[in-house]
Coordinates of C-alpha atoms and ligand atoms in Angstrom, one line a residue:
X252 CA 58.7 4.1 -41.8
X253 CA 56.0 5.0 -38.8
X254 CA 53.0 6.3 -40.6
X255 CA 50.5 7.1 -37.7
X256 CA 47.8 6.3 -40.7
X257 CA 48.3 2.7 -39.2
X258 CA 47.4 3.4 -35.9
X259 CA 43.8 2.9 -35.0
X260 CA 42.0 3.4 -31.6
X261 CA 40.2 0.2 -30.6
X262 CA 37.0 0.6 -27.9
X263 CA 37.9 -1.7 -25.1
X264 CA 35.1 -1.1 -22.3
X265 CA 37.0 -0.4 -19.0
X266 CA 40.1 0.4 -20.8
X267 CA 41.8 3.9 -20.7
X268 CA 43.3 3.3 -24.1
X269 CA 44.3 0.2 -27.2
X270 CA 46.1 1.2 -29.9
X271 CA 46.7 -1.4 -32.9
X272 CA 49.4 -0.4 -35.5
X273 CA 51.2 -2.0 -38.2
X274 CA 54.8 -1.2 -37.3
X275 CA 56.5 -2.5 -40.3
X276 CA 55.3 -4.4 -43.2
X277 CA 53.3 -7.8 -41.8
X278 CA 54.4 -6.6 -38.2
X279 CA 51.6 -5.6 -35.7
X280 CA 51.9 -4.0 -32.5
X281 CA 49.3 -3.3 -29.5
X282 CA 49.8 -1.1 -26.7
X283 CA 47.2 -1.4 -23.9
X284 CA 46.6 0.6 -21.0
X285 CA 44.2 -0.7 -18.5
X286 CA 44.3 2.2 -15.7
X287 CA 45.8 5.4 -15.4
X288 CA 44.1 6.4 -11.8
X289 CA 47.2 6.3 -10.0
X290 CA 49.7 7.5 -12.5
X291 CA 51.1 7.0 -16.0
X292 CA 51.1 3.0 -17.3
X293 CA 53.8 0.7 -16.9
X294 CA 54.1 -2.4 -18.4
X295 CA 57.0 -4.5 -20.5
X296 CA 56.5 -4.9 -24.0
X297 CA 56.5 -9.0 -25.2
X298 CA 57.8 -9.8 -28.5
X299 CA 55.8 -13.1 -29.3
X300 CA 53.5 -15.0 -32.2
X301 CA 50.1 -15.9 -31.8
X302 CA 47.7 -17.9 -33.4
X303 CA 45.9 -15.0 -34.7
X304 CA 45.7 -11.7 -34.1
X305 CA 42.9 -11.7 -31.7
X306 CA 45.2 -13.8 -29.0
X307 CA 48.1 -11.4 -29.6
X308 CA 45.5 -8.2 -28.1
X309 CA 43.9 -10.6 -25.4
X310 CA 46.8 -11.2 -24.6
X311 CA 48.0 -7.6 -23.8
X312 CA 44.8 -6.9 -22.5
X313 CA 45.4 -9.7 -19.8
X314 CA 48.7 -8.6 -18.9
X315 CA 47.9 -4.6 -18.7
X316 CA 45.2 -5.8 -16.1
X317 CA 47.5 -7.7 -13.9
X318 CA 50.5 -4.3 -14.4
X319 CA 47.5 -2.2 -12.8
X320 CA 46.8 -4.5 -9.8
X321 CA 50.5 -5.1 -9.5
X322 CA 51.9 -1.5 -9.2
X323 CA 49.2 -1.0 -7.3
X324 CA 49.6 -3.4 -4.7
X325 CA 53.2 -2.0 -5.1
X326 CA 51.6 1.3 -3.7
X327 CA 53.5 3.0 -6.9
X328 CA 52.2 6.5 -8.2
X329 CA 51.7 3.9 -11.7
X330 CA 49.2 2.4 -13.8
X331 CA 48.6 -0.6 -15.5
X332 CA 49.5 -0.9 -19.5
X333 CA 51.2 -3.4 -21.4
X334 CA 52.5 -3.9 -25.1
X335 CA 52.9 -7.0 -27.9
X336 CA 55.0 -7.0 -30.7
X337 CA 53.9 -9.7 -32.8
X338 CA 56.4 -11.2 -34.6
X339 CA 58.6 -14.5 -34.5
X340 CA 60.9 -13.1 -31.4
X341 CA 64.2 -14.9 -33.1
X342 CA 64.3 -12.4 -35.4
X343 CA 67.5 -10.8 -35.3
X344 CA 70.0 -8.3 -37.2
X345 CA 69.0 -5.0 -38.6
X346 CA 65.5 -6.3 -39.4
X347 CA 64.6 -6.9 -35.3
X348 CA 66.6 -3.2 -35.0
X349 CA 64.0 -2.2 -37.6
X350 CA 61.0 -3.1 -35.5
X351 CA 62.2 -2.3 -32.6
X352 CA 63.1 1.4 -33.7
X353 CA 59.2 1.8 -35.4
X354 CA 58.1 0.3 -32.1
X355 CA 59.7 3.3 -30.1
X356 CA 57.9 5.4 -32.7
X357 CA 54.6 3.8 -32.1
X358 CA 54.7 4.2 -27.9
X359 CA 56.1 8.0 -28.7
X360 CA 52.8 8.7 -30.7
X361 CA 50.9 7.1 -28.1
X362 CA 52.1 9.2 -25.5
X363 CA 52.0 12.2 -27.8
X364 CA 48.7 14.5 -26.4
X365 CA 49.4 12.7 -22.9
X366 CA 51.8 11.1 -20.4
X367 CA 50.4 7.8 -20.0
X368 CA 52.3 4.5 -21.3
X369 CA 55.4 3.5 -20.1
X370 CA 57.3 0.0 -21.8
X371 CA 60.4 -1.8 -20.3
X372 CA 62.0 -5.3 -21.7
X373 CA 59.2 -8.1 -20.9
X374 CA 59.2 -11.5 -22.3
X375 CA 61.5 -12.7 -25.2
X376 CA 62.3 -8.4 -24.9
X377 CA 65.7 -7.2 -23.9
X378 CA 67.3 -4.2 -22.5
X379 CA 69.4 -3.9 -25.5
X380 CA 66.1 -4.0 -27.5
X381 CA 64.8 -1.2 -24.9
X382 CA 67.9 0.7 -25.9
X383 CA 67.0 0.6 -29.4
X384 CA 63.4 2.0 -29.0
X385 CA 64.5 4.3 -26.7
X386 CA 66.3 6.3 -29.9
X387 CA 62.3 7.5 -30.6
X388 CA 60.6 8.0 -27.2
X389 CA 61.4 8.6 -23.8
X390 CA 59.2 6.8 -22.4
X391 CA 60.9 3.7 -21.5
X392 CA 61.8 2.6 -18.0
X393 CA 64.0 -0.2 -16.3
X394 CA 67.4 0.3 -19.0
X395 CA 69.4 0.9 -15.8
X396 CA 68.4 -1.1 -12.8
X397 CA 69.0 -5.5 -12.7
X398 CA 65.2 -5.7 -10.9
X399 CA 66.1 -9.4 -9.8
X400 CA 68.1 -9.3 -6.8
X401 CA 65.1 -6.5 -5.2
X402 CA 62.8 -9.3 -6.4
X403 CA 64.7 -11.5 -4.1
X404 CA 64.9 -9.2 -1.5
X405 CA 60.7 -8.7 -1.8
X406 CA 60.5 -12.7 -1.4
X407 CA 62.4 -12.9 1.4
X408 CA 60.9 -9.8 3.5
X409 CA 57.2 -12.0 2.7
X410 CA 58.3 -15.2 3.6
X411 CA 60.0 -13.4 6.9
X412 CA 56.9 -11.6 7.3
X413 CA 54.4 -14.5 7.5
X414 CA 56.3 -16.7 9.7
X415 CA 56.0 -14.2 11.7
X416 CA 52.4 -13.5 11.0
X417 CA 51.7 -16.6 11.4
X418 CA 53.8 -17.8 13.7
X419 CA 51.1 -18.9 16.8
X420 CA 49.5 -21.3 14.1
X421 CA 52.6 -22.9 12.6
X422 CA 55.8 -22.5 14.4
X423 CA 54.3 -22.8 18.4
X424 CA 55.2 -19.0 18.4
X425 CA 58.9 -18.9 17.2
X426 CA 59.0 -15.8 14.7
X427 CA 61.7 -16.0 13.3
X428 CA 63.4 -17.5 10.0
X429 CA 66.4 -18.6 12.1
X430 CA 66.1 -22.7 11.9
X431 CA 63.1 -22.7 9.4
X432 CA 63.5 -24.8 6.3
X433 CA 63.0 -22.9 3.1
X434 CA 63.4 -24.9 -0.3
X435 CA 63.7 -22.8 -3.2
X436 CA 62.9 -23.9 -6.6
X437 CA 64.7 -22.3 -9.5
X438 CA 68.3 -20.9 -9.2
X439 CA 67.9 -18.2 -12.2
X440 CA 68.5 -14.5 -11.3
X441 CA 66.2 -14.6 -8.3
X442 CA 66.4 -17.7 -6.6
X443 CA 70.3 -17.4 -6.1
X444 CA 69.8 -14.4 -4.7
X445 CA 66.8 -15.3 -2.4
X446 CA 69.2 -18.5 -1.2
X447 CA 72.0 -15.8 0.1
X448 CA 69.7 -13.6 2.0
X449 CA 68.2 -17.2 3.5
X450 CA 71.7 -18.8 4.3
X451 CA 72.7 -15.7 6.0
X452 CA 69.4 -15.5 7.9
X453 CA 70.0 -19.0 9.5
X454 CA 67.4 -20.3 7.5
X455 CA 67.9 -24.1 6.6
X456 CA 68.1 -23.7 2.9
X457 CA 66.9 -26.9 0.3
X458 CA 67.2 -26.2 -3.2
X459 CA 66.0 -27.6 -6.4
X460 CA 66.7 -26.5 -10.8
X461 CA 67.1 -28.3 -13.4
X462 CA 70.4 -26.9 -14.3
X463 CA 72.9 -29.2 -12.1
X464 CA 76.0 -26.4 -12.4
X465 CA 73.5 -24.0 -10.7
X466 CA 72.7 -26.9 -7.6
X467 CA 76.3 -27.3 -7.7
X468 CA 77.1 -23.4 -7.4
X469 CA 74.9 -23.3 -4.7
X470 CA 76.2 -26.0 -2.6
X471 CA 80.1 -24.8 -3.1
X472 CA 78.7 -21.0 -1.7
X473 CA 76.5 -22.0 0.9
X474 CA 78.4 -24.7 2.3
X475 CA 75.3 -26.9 4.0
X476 CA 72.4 -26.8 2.2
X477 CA 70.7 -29.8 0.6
X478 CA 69.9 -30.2 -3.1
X479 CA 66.5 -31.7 -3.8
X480 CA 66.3 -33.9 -7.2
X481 CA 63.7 -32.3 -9.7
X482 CA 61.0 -34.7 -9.4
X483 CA 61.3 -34.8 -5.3
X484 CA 59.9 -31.3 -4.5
X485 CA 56.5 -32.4 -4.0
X486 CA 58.3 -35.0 -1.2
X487 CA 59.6 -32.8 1.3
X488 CA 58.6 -31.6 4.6
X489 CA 60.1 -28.1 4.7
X490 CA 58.1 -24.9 6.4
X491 CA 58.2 -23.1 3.3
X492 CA 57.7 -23.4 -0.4
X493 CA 59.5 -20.6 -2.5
X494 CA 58.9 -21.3 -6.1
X495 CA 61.3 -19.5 -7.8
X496 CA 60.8 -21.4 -11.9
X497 CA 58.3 -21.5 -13.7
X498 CA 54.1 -20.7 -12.9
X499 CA 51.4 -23.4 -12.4
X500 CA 53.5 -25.6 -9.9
X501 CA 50.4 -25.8 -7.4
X502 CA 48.3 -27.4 -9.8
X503 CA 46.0 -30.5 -10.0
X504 CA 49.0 -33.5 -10.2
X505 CA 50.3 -31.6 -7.6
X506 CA 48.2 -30.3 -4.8
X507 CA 47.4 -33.4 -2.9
X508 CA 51.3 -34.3 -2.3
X509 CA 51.9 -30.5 -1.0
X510 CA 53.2 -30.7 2.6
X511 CA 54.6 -26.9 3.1
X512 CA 53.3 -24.3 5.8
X513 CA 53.9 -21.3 3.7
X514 CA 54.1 -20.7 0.3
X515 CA 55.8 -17.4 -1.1
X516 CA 58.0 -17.0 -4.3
X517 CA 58.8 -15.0 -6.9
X518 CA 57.3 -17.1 -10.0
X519 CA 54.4 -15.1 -11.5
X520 CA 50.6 -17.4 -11.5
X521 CA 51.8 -20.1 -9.0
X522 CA 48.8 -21.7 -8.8
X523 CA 47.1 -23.1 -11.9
X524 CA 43.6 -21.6 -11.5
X525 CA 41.9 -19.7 -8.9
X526 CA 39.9 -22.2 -7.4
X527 CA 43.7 -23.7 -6.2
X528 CA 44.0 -21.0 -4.0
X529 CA 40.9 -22.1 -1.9
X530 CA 42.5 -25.7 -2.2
X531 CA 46.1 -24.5 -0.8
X532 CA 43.9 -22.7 1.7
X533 CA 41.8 -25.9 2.8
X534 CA 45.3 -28.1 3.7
X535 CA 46.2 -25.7 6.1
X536 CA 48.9 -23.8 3.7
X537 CA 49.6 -20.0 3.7
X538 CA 49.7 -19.0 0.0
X539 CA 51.3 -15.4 -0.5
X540 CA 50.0 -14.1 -3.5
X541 CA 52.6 -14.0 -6.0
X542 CA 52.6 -10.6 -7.3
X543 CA 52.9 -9.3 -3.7
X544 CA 55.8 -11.6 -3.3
X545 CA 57.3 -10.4 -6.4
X546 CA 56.5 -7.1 -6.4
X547 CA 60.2 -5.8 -5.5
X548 CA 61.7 -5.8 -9.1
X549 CA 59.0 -3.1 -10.1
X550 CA 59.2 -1.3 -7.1
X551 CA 63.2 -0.8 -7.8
X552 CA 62.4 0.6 -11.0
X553 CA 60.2 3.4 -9.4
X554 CA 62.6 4.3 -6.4
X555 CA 66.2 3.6 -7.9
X556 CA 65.2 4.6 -11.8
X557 CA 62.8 7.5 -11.4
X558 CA 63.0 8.7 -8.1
X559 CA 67.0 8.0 -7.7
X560 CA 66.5 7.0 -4.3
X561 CA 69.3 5.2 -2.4
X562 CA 70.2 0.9 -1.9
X563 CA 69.2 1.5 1.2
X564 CA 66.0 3.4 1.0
X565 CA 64.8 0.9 -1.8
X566 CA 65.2 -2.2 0.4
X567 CA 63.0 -0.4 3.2
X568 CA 60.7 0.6 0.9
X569 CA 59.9 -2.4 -0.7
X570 CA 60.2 -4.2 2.7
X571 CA 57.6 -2.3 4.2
X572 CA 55.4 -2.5 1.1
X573 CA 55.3 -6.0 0.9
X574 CA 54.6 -6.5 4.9
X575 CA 51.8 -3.7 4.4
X576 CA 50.3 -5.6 1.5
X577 CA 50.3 -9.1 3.2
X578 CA 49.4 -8.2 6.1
X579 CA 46.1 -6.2 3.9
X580 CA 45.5 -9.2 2.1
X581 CA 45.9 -11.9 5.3
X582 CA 43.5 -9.5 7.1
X583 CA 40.8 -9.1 3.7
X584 CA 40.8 -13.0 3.8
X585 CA 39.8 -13.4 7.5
X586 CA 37.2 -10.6 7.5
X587 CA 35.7 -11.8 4.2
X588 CA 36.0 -15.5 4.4
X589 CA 38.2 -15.7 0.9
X590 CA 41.5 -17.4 0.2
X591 CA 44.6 -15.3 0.2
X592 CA 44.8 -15.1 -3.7
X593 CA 41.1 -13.5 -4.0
X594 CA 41.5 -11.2 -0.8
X595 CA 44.6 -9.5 -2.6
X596 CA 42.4 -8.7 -5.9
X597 CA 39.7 -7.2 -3.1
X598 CA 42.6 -5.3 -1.4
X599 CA 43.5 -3.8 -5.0
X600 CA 40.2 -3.0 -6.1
X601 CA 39.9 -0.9 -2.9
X602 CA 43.3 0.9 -3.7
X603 CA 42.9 1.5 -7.1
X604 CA 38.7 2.2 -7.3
X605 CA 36.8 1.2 -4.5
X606 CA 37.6 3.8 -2.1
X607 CA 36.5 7.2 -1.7
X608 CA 39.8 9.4 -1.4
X609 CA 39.6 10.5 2.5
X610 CA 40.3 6.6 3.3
X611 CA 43.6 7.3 1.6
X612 CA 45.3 8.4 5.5
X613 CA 43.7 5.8 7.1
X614 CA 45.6 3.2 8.6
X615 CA 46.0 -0.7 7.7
X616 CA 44.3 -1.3 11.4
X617 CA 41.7 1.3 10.7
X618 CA 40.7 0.1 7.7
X619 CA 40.7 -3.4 9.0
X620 CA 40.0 -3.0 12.6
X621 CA 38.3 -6.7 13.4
X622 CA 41.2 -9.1 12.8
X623 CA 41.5 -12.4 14.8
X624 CA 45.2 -12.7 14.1
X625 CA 48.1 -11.6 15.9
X626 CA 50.1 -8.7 14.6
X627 CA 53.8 -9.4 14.0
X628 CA 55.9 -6.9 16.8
Ligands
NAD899 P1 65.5 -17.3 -14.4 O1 65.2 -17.8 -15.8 O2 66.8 -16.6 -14.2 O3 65.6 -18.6 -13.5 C1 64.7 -19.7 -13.5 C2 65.4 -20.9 -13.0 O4 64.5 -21.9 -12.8 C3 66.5 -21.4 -13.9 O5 67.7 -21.6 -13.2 C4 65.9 -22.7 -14.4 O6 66.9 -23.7 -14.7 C5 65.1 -23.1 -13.3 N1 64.0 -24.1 -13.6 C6 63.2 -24.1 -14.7 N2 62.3 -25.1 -14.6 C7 62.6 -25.7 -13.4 C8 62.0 -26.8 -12.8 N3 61.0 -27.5 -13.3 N4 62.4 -27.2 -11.6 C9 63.5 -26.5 -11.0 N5 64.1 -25.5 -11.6 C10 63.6 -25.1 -12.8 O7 64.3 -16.5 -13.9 P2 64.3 -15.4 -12.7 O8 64.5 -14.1 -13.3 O9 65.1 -15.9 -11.6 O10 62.7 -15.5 -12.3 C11 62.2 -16.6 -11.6 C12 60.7 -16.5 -11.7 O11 60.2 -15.3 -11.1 C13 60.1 -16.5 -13.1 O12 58.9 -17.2 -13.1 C14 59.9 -15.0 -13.4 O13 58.8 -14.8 -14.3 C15 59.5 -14.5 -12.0 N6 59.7 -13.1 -11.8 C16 61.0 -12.7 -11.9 C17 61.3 -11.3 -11.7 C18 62.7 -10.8 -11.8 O14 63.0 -9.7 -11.3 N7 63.6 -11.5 -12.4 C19 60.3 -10.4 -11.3 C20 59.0 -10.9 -11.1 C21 58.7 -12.3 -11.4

């Protein structure tokens, strides 16, 4: 039974808000929210166990941060939060129904004197589970809309957008992804996807998982395209990486045998560290930062769930976002001498808190008016 006697307010400098509660008996909770500048918090809830208790609310910490600079690089009216249910995430049966029903309790009571957390599934989560919590609060979005095939179309409108970008430095001016080699990694929900939009693009599609029925899918739908062995991927020549697995593939074993000219997918911390990014940036690679890449599944939430907004409209929508917000963040990098992966944290923090608000009409151009580059038509 939700007793709001378990819930205590933590003091988390820079935070809008962390609440700690005992759900059930031995079961803890945290809901974070980072920002609420732009709008009410959204942010999945993870079901996971920690080493102690302390890792469980660094943890949601962490993740509220990157929901703020994520919807905000989105350009959604939404702010950053995030929840952890700690608990072993196998459980199952009326005792996971259990949780998950005090858990709905525990994000109504947070939202109780104000708007200002919203949960979805999230990591070892489900929208079943979502359905569950949803008996006790309202306040759960993304029960309705399959964010991975808007994912796929964000990745494909950023790796479009920077051939075209920059097409005078790397493709002798051709702008378009007609004839450009793409090799996706990971055929889950997005990378399928991603591979239809390239095949029917023209692009020359290479494509590498772990799971051979997925290859093998693949090859029988897009008649054409080449499968890459597993341990190969760091072997190939193609114009553009678009890791679509796992995170940390540009890392330390692998950044030396990296021969791509763009990299943009949808898997969330591609590179292993920060300093990576200046690394990627030093061999002559475009790195798009990944939660601009990535950022379509959110943004379908926003126009399809809450604002019911048509197919149609959502695609341009989150077309045109992620154009705007690489072509911010290619722009940040030139003007301030940073890798790609810093200038996009720059580029939020001037969305979210760095600007006064009569900059909000301004232009991309106007706010970055000294750019070397050549703007895609
Ligand atoms: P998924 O689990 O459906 O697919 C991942 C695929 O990668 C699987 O087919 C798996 O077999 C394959 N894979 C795993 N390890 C591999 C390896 N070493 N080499 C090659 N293939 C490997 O996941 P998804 O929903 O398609 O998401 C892909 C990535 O994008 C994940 O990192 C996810 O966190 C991120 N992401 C997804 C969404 C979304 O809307 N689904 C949104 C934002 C970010």
């Amino acid at each position: 039974m939700f007793d709001p006697a378990k819930v205590s307010r933590l003091n988390v400098p820079r935070w809008e808000a962390v609440y700690r509660c005992e759900i059930t008996e031995g079961v803890v909770s945290f809901v974070a929210v980072h920002d609420i500048s732009r709008g009410r918090a959204l942010g999945g809830c993870r079901m996971a166990l920690y080493v102690n208790e302390s890792l469980a609310l660094t943890d949601a910490l962490r993740l509220s941060r990157g929901m703020t600079f994520k919807n905000a690089i989105a350009d959604l009216p939404l702010g950053g939060g995030k929840s952890v249910i700690v608990c072993d995430p196998k459980v199952s049966g009326t005792e996971r129904e259990h949780i998950l029903e005090e858990f709905g309790k525990f994000v109504a009571w947070v939202n109780l004197e104000q708007d200002r957390y919203y949960t979805a599934e999230d990591m070892n989560t489900t929208v079943a589970d979502m359905h569950v919590a949803k008996r006790h609060t309202q306040h759960i979005f993304g029960t309705s809309v399959d964010p991975s095939p808007y994912t796929a179309w964000g990745v494909f409108s950023g790796i479009k957008y920077a051939v075209d970008y920059f097409a005078m430095d790397l493709f002798e001016g051709h702008r378009d992804i007609e004839g450009k080699s793409v090799l996706i990694q990971g055929l889950g929900k997005v990378g399928m996807t991603l591979c239809q939009y390239l095949y029917e693009a023209g692009a020359k599609v290479l494509v590498t998982d772990v799971r051979e029925d997925a290859c093998a899918a693949a090859a029988e739908t897009y008649p054409g395209i080449d499968i890459v062995p597993v341990d190969q991927v760091f072997n190939v020549d193609a114009d553009v990486f678009a890791p679509c697995a796992r995170g940390e593939v540009i890392n330390r074993h692998t950044i030396d045998d990296l021969r791509f000219k763009i990299i943009c997918g949808a898997a969330n911390n591609q590179l292993q560290n920060s300093k990576m990014g200046a690394k990627v940036q030093k061999k002559g690679i475009v790195y798009c930062p990944d939660y601009v890449a990535n950022m379509g599944g959110v943004c379908s939430i926003q126009y399809l769930e809450i604002e019911q907004l048509s197919e149609q409209i959502t695609r341009e929508n989150i077309e045109r976002t992620v154009r705007k917000m690489l072509g911010l963040t290619f722009r940040a990098g030139f003007r301030n001498n940073l890798p790609f992966n810093k200038a996009v944290d720059l580029v939020v923090k001037q969305i979210v808190w760095g600007k006064p608000k009569e900059d909000a009409g301004l232009s991309n151009a106007d706010l970055f008016p000294l750019t070397h580059t050549v703007e895609p038509t």
